[in-house]
Structure formats: C-alpha cells, structure tokens
Short mmCIF file of C-alpha atoms and ligand atoms in Angstrom, two decimals:
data_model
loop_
_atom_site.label_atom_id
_atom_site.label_comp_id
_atom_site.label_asym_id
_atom_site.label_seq_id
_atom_site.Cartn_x
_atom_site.Cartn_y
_atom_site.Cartn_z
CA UNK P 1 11.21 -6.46 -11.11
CA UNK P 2 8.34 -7.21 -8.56
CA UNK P 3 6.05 -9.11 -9.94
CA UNK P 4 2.41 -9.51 -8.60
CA UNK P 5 -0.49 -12.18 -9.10
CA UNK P 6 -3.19 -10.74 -11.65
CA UNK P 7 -6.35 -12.90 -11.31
CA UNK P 8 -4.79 -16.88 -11.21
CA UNK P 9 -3.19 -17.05 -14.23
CA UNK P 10 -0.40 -14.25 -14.10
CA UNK P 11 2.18 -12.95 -12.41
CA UNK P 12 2.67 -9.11 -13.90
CA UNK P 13 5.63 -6.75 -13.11
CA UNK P 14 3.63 -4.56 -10.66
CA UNK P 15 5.50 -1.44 -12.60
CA UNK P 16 3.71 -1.27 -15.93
CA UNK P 17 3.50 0.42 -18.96
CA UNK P 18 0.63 2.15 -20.23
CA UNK P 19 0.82 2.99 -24.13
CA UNK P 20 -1.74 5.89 -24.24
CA UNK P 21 0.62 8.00 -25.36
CA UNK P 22 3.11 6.12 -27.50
CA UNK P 23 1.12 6.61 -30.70
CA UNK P 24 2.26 10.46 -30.83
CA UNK P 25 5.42 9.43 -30.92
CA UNK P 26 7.62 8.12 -33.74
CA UNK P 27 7.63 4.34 -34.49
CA UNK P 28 11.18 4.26 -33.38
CA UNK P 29 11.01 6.31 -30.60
CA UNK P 30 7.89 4.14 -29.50
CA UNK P 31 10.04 1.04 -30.47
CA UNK P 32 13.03 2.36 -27.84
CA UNK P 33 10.26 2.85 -25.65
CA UNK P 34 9.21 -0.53 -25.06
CA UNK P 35 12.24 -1.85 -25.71
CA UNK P 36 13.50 0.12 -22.54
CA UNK P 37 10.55 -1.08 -20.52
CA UNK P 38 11.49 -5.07 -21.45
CA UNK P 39 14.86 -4.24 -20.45
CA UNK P 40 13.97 -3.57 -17.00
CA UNK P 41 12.11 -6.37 -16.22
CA UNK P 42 8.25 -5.09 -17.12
CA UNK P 43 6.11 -7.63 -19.14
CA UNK P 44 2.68 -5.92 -18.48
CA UNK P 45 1.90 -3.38 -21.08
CA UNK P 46 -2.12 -1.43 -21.01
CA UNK P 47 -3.67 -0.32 -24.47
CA UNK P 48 -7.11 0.88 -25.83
CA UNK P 49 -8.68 0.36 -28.96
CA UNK P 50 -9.18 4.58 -29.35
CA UNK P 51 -5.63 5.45 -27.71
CA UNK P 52 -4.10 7.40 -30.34
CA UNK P 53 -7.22 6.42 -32.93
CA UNK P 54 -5.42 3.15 -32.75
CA UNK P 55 -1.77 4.46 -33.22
CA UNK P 56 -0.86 3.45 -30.12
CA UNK P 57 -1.49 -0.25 -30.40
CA UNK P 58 0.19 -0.39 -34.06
CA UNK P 59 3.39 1.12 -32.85
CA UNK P 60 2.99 -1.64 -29.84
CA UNK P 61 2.55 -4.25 -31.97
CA UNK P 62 5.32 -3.25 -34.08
CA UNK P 63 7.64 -2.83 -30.99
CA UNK P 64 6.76 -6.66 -29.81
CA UNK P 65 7.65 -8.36 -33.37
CA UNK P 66 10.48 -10.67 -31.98
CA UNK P 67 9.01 -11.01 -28.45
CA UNK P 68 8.04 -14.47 -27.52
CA UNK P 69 4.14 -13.69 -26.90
CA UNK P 70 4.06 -16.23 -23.62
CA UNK P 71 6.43 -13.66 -22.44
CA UNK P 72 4.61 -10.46 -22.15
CA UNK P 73 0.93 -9.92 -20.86
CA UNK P 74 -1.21 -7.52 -23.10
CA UNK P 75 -4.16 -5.90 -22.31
CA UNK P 76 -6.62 -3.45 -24.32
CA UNK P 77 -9.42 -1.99 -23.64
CA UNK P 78 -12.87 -0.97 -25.21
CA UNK P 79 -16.45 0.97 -24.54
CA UNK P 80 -15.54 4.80 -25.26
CA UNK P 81 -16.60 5.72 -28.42
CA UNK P 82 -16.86 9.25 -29.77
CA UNK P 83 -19.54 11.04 -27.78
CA UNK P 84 -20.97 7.69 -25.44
CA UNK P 85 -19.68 4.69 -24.30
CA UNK P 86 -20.89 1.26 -25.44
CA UNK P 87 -21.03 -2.41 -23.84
CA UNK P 88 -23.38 -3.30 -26.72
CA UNK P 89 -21.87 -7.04 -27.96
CA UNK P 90 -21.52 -5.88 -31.57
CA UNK P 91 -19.30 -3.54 -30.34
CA UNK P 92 -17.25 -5.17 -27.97
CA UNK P 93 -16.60 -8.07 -30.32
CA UNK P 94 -15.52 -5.63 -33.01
CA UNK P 95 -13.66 -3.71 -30.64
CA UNK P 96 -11.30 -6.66 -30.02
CA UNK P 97 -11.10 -8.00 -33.22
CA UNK P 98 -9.51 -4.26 -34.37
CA UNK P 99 -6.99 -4.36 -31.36
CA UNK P 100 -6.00 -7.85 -32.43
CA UNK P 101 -5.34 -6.90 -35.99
CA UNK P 102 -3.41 -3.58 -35.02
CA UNK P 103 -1.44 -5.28 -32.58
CA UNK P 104 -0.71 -8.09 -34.92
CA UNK P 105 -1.65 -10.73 -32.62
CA UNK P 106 -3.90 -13.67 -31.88
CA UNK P 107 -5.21 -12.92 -28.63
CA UNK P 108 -5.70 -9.96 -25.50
CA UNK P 109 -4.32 -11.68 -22.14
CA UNK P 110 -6.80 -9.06 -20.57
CA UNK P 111 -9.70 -6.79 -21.94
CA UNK P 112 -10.90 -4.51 -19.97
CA UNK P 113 -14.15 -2.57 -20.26
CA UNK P 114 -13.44 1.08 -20.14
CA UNK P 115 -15.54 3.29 -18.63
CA UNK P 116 -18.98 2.36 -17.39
CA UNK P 117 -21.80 2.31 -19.79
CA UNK P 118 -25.04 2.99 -18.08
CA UNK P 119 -27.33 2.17 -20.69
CA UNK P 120 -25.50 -1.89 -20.43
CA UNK P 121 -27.51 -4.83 -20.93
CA UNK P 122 -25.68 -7.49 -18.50
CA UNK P 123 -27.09 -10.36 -21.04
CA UNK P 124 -25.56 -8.71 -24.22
CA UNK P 125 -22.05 -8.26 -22.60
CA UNK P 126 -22.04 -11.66 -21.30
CA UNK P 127 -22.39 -13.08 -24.63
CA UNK P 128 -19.48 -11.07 -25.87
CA UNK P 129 -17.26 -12.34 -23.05
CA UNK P 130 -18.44 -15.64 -23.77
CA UNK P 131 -17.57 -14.98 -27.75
CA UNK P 132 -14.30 -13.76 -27.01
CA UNK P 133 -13.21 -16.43 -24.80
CA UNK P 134 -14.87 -19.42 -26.50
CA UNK P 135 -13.14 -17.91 -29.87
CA UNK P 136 -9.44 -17.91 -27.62
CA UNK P 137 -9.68 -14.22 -28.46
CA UNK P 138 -9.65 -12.47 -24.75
CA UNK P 139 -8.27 -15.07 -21.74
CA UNK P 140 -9.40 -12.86 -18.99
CA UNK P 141 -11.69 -9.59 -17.95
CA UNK P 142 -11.48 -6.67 -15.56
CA UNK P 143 -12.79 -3.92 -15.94
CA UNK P 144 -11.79 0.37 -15.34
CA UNK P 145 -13.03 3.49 -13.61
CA UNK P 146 -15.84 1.12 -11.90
CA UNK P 147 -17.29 0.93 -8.39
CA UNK P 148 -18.03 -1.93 -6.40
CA UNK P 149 -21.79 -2.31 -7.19
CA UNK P 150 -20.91 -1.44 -10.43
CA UNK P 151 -18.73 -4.67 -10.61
CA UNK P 152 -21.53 -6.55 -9.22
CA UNK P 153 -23.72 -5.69 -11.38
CA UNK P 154 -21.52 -6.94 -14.05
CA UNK P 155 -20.78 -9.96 -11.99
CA UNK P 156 -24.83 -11.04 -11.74
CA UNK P 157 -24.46 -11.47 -15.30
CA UNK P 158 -20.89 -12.63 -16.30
CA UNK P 159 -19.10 -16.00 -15.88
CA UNK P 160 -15.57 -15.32 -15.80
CA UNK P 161 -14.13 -13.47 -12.60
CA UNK P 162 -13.01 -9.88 -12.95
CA UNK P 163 -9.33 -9.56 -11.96
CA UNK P 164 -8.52 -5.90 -12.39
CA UNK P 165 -9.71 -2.51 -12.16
CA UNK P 166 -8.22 0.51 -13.22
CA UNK P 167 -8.59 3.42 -11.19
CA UNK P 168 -6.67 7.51 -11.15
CA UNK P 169 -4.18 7.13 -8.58
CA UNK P 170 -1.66 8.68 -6.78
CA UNK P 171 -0.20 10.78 -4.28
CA UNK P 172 -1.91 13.96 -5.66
CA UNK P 173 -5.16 11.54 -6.54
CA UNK P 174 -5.30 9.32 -3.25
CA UNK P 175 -9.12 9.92 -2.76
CA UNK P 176 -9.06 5.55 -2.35
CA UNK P 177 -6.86 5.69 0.78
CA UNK P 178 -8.13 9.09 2.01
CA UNK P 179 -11.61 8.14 2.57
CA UNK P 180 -10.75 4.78 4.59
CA UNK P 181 -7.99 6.82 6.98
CA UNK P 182 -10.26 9.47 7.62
CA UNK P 183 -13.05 7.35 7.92
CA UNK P 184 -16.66 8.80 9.38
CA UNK P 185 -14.76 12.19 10.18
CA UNK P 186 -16.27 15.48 8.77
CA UNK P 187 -13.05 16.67 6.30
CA UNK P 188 -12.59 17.12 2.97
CA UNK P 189 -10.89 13.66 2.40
CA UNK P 190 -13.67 11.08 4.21
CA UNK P 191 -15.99 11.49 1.45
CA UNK P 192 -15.92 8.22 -1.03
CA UNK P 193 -16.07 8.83 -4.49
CA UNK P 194 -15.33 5.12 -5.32
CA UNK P 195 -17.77 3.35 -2.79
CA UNK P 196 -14.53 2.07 -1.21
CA UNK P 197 -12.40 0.54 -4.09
CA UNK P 198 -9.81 -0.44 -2.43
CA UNK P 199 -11.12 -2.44 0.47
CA UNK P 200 -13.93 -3.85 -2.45
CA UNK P 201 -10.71 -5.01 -4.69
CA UNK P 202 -8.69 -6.84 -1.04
CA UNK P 203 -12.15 -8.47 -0.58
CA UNK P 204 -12.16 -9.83 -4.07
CA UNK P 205 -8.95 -10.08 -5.31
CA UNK P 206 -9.13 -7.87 -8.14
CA UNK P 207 -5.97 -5.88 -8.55
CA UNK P 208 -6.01 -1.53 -8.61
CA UNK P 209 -4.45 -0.69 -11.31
CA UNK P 210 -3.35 3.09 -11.09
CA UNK P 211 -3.41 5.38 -14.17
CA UNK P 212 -2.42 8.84 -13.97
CA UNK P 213 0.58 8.48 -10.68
CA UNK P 214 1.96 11.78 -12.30
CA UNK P 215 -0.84 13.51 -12.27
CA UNK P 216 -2.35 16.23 -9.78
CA UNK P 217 -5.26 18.45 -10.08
CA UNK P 218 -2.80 20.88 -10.99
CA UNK P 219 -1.27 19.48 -14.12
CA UNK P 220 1.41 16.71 -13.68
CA UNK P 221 2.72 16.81 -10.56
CA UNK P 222 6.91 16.67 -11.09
CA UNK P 223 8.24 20.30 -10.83
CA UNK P 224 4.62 21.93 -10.90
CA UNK P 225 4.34 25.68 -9.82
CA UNK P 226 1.25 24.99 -7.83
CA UNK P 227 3.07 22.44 -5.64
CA UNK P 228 6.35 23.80 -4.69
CA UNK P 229 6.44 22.71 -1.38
CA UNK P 230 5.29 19.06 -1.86
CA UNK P 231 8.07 18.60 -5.01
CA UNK P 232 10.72 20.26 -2.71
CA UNK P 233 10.26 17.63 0.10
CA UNK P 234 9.30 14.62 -2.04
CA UNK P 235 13.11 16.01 -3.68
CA UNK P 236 14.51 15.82 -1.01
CA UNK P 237 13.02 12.86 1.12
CA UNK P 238 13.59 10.55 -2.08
CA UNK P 239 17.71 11.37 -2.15
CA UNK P 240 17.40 8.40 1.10
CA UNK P 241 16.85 6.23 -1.49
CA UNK P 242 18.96 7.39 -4.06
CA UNK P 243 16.01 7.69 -6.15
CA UNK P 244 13.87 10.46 -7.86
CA UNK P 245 10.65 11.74 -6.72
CA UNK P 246 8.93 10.53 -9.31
CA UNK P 247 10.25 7.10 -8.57
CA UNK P 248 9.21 7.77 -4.37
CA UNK P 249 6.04 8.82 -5.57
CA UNK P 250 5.93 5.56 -7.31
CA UNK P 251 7.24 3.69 -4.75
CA UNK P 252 4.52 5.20 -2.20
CA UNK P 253 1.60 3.15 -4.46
CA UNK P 254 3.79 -0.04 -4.67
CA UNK P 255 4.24 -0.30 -0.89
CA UNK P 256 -0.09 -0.46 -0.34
CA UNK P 257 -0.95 -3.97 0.48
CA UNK P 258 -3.33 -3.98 -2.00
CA UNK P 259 -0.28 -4.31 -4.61
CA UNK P 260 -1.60 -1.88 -6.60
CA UNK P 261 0.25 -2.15 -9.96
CA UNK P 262 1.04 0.80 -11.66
CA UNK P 263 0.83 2.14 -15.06
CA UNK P 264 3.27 4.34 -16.04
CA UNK P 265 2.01 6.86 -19.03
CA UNK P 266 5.64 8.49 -19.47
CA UNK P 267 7.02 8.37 -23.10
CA UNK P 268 10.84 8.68 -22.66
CA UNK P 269 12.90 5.85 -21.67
CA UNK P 270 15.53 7.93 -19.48
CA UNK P 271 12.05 8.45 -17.37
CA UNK P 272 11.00 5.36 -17.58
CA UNK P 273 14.14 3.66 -16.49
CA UNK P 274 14.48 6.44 -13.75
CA UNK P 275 11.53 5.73 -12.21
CA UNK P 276 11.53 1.86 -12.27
CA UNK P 277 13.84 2.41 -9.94
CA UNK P 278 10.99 2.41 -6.87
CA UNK P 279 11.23 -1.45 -7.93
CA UNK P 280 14.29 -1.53 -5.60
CA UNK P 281 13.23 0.26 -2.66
CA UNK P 282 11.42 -0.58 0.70
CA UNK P 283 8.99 2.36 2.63
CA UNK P 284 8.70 1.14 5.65
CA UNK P 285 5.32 2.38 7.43
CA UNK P 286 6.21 5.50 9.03
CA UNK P 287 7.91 6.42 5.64
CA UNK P 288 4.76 5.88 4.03
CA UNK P 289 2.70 7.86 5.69
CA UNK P 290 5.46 10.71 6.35
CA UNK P 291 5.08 10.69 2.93
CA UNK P 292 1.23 10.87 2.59
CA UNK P 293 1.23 13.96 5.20
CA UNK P 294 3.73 15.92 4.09
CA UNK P 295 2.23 16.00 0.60
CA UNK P 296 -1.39 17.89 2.22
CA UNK P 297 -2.88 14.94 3.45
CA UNK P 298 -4.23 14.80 7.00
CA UNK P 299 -4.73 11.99 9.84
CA UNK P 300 -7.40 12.28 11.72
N1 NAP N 401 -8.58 3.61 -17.68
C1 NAP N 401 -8.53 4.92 -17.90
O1 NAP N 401 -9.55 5.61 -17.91
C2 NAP N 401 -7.19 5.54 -18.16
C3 NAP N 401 -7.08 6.94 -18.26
C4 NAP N 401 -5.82 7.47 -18.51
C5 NAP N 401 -4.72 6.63 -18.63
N2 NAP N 401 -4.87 5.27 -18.55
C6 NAP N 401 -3.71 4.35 -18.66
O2 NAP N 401 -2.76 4.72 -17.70
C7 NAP N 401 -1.52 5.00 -18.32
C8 NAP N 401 -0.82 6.09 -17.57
O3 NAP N 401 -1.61 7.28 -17.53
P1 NAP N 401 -0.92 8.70 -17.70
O4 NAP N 401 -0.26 8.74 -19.02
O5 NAP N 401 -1.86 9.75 -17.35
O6 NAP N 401 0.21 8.53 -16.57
P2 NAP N 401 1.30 9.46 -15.89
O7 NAP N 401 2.49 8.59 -15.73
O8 NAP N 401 0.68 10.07 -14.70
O9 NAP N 401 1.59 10.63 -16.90
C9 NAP N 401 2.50 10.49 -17.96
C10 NAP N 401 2.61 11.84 -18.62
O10 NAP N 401 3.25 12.75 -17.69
C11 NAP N 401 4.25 13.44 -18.38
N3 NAP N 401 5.27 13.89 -17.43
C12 NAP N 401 5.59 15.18 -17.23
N4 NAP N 401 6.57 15.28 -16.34
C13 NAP N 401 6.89 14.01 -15.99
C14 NAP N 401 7.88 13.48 -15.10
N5 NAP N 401 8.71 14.27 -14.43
N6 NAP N 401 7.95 12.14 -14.96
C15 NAP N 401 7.11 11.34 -15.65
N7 NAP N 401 6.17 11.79 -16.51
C16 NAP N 401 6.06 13.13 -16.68
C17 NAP N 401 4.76 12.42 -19.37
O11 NAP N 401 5.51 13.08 -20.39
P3 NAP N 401 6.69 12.26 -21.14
O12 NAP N 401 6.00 11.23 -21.97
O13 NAP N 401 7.34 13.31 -21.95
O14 NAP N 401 7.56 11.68 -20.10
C18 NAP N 401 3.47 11.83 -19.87
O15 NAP N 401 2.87 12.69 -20.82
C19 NAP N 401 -1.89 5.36 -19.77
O16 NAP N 401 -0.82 5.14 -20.67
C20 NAP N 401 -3.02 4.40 -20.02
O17 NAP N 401 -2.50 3.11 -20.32
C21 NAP N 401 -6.09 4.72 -18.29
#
C-alpha cells in the first residue's frame, strides 16, 4: 500500500479509512471492517467525536484491541456540535478527552478541527493545542473544510504546524482542480470556492485529504441514474486496469501530485478491498485527464 508523508512524523497509507459510518453497523461487522482495511495494508483510519453520537469511535476502538498502537495512525476530530460549531478550549479539551475514552486509548496521532468556527478566539484554541500536546494527548493538528486564510488565521495564533486538511473530493466534486485548469476563463468551473486549496496545501505541505470520492451532486456516484453516461465509460475505461470504477475513480485522486490521501466512507469489506485495488495501478497523464473530460469536465 502507498504510503505518503503526513506532516514529518508519518508516513500514512494514502488509501484510508474513514469510520463515519461504521457506528450503524454491528460491532462485528464494524470489527470485519477494519480488520479488512489492516489486511490490505491501510494504517490511517479518520473519526469524529459526533460520528455516530460516538458509536463510531467505540466500535473502532473495539476493532483495534490487539493492534500494536505504534502501528496504526488515528485521527478524530471535533468543533460541530448540535446547532453551531465550537473552537472554545473547554470544548476542544473535552472533546478529546471523550474520543480518547471511547476509543480506549491514550492519545489522537492527529486532531483535526472540523468545520470552521467563525466566532474562534485564536488565543483560546491555542491554549487547547498547547493542553493537548503538553498533556501527550493530541501529537499533531490539521484541520477540515478550511481555506487558506482561514488556515492562516489559525496559524497567527498556533505553534504547532498544520499538516492536513480535509476537503469533499472527487471526480463528481473536483471544484479544487477545476478552478486552477480553467483558470481566469469565464465557465462554470473557474470559479474558486476554496481560495485555491490545492496549490495553498503544495505551498505548505499540508496534505488534502478527500472525503466524500463516492459522492456526486446526484447521490453517490457508482451506478447513479443521473450519470449513466459517465458510470458507463468510467465501466468500461477501468476494465484496462482490471479494476472497478470505483477503484479508477479512486485511482484518478491518488495520481494528483498533491498526494491527496483518500478517505474511503464505504462500510463493506468486499468494497473496500475492491477498491484498494487503485493502490496497484499507474494513470499516466493523458489517462488522467481522459478521465477528467469524459466525466463533464472541460479544458479550456
Ligand atoms: N471533514 C468532513 O466534513 C467530512 C464529511 C464527511 C465525511 N468525512 C470523512 O470522510 C469519510 C468518507 O466520506 P463518505 O462516507 O462520504 O465517503 P464515500 O466513500 O464517498 O461514501 C461512502 C458511502 O457510499 C456508499 N456507496 C454506495 N455505493 C457505493 C459503491 N459502489 N462503492 C463504494 N461506496 C458506495 C457506501 O455504502 P456502503 O457502506 O454500503 O458501501 C457508503 O455509505 C467519512 O467516513 C469520514 O471519515 C469527513
């Protein structure tokens, strides 16, 4: 499995899994899950503190009993509450100490602050980071769904460097690339809604990390009525590879040079292992963007 460098400390699988959803499962079934996902090679696994109302990191921490915890990277997340979001320290520090306990485990490799709070006070969230750290409770920070100057922002007030974002991406979701490849032209895809993510993130070294690859403004994307044509060639154009289009479609955000990593939301292991298989293949450029066009993107 491909493994990436996350900030200087770690080298992730850049196919991940994201446990969002594993807390509607069964504790086996979420158990076979991340079994499944070990198996393959991936030691990177995303939580969140409300992710199931918690579910979802009990059955995680469950699932990880007998793994050597040097061996697998976990990272939570906190700041959405019911109704707001909140960066206020209380919160953050009691945020962490409830995915520690559920979990079952002495530290976060990575927290990541969830969705910007506007009403933040830079002061009060660097002395949480500071807490956490100083405590050996959190070893690193990134951060999710931010911009640029958002990340700045945070930056004017907090030590430690910020070594991932997490971002919707995908091939039906690409508004990151779009916007740089059509670039001061008057179409529907120049417009930023990021302020320019992706180039921000090669500047600084923080690494994308892309929820939602399934997803479309349509629903999931695999097999959707609204995008008939796009399934039938990504169907097709993935049997060169021996793979499925879910696994191309995978394989299309791997091959950025931004090595975005990936989290993958799916549930079932026969998925899962299906589409880790864009681990072993190689776009080359023209595959990339034959890829990128013939799913109803333009070039300029
Ligand atoms: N930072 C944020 O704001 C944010 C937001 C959302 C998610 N996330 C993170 O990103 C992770 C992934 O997000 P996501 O769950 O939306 O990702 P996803 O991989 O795009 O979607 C997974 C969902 O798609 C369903 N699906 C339907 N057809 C599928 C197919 N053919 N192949 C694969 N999946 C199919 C899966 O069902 P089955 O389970 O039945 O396969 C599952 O419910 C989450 O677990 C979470 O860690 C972060």
């Amino acid at each position: 499995m491909k493994k990436i460098n996350l900030g200087s400390k770690y080298k992730a699988s850049q196919i991940s899994l994201g446990c969002m959803r594993i807390g509607n499962k069964t504790k086996s079934e979420a158990k076979e899950l991340i079994e499944a996902a070990l198996s393959l090679g991936i030691n990177f696994f995303d939580n969140a503190d409300i992710y199931c109302s918690g579910l979802s990191e009990e059955y995680f921490g469950e699932a990880v009993k007998g793994v050597e915890r040097e061996s697998i990277i976990i990272q939570s997340k906190c700041g959405i509450r019911k109704g707001f979001y909140d960066f206020s320290k209380e919160h953050i520090i009691s945020s962490v100490e409830g995915s520690l306990k559920r979990i079952g485990t002495d530290y976060l490799d990575i927290l990541c602050l969830h969705r910007p709070d506007t009403l933040f006070e830079g002061e009060e969230v660097a002395e949480a980071f500071d807490e956490l750290h100083g405590r050996g409770l959190v070893r690193e920070f990134g951060v999710s769904n931010f911009n640029p100057q958002q990340i700045e922002l945070l930056k004017k007030y907090v030590d430690y460097p910020i070594i991932c974002n997490q971002l919707e991406f995908g091939l039906f979701h690409s508004g990151m690339v779009d916007c740089g490849i059509c670039s001061n032209m008057k179409n529907d895809f120049s417009p930023s809604n990021d302020g320019h993510m992706l180039e921000y993130s090669r500047l600084n070294n923080i690494t994308i990390q892309a929820w939602g690859p399934m997803r479309s403004p349509f629903g999931f994307f695999p097999d959707n009525e609204a995008l008939k044509k796009e399934n039938a060639f990504l169907e097709d154009f993935a049997k060169n590879f021996g793979v499925t289009k879910e696994a191309l479609a995978t394989a299309w955000i791997m091959r950025h040079p931004a090595k975005i990593q990936v989290l993958l939301g799916t549930t079932n292991p026969e998925r899962l292992k299906a589409i880790a298989k864009a681990d072993e293949i190689e776009l080359s450029r023209s595959d990339w963007y034959k890829i990128y066009t013939e799913t109803g993107h333009v070039l300029p």
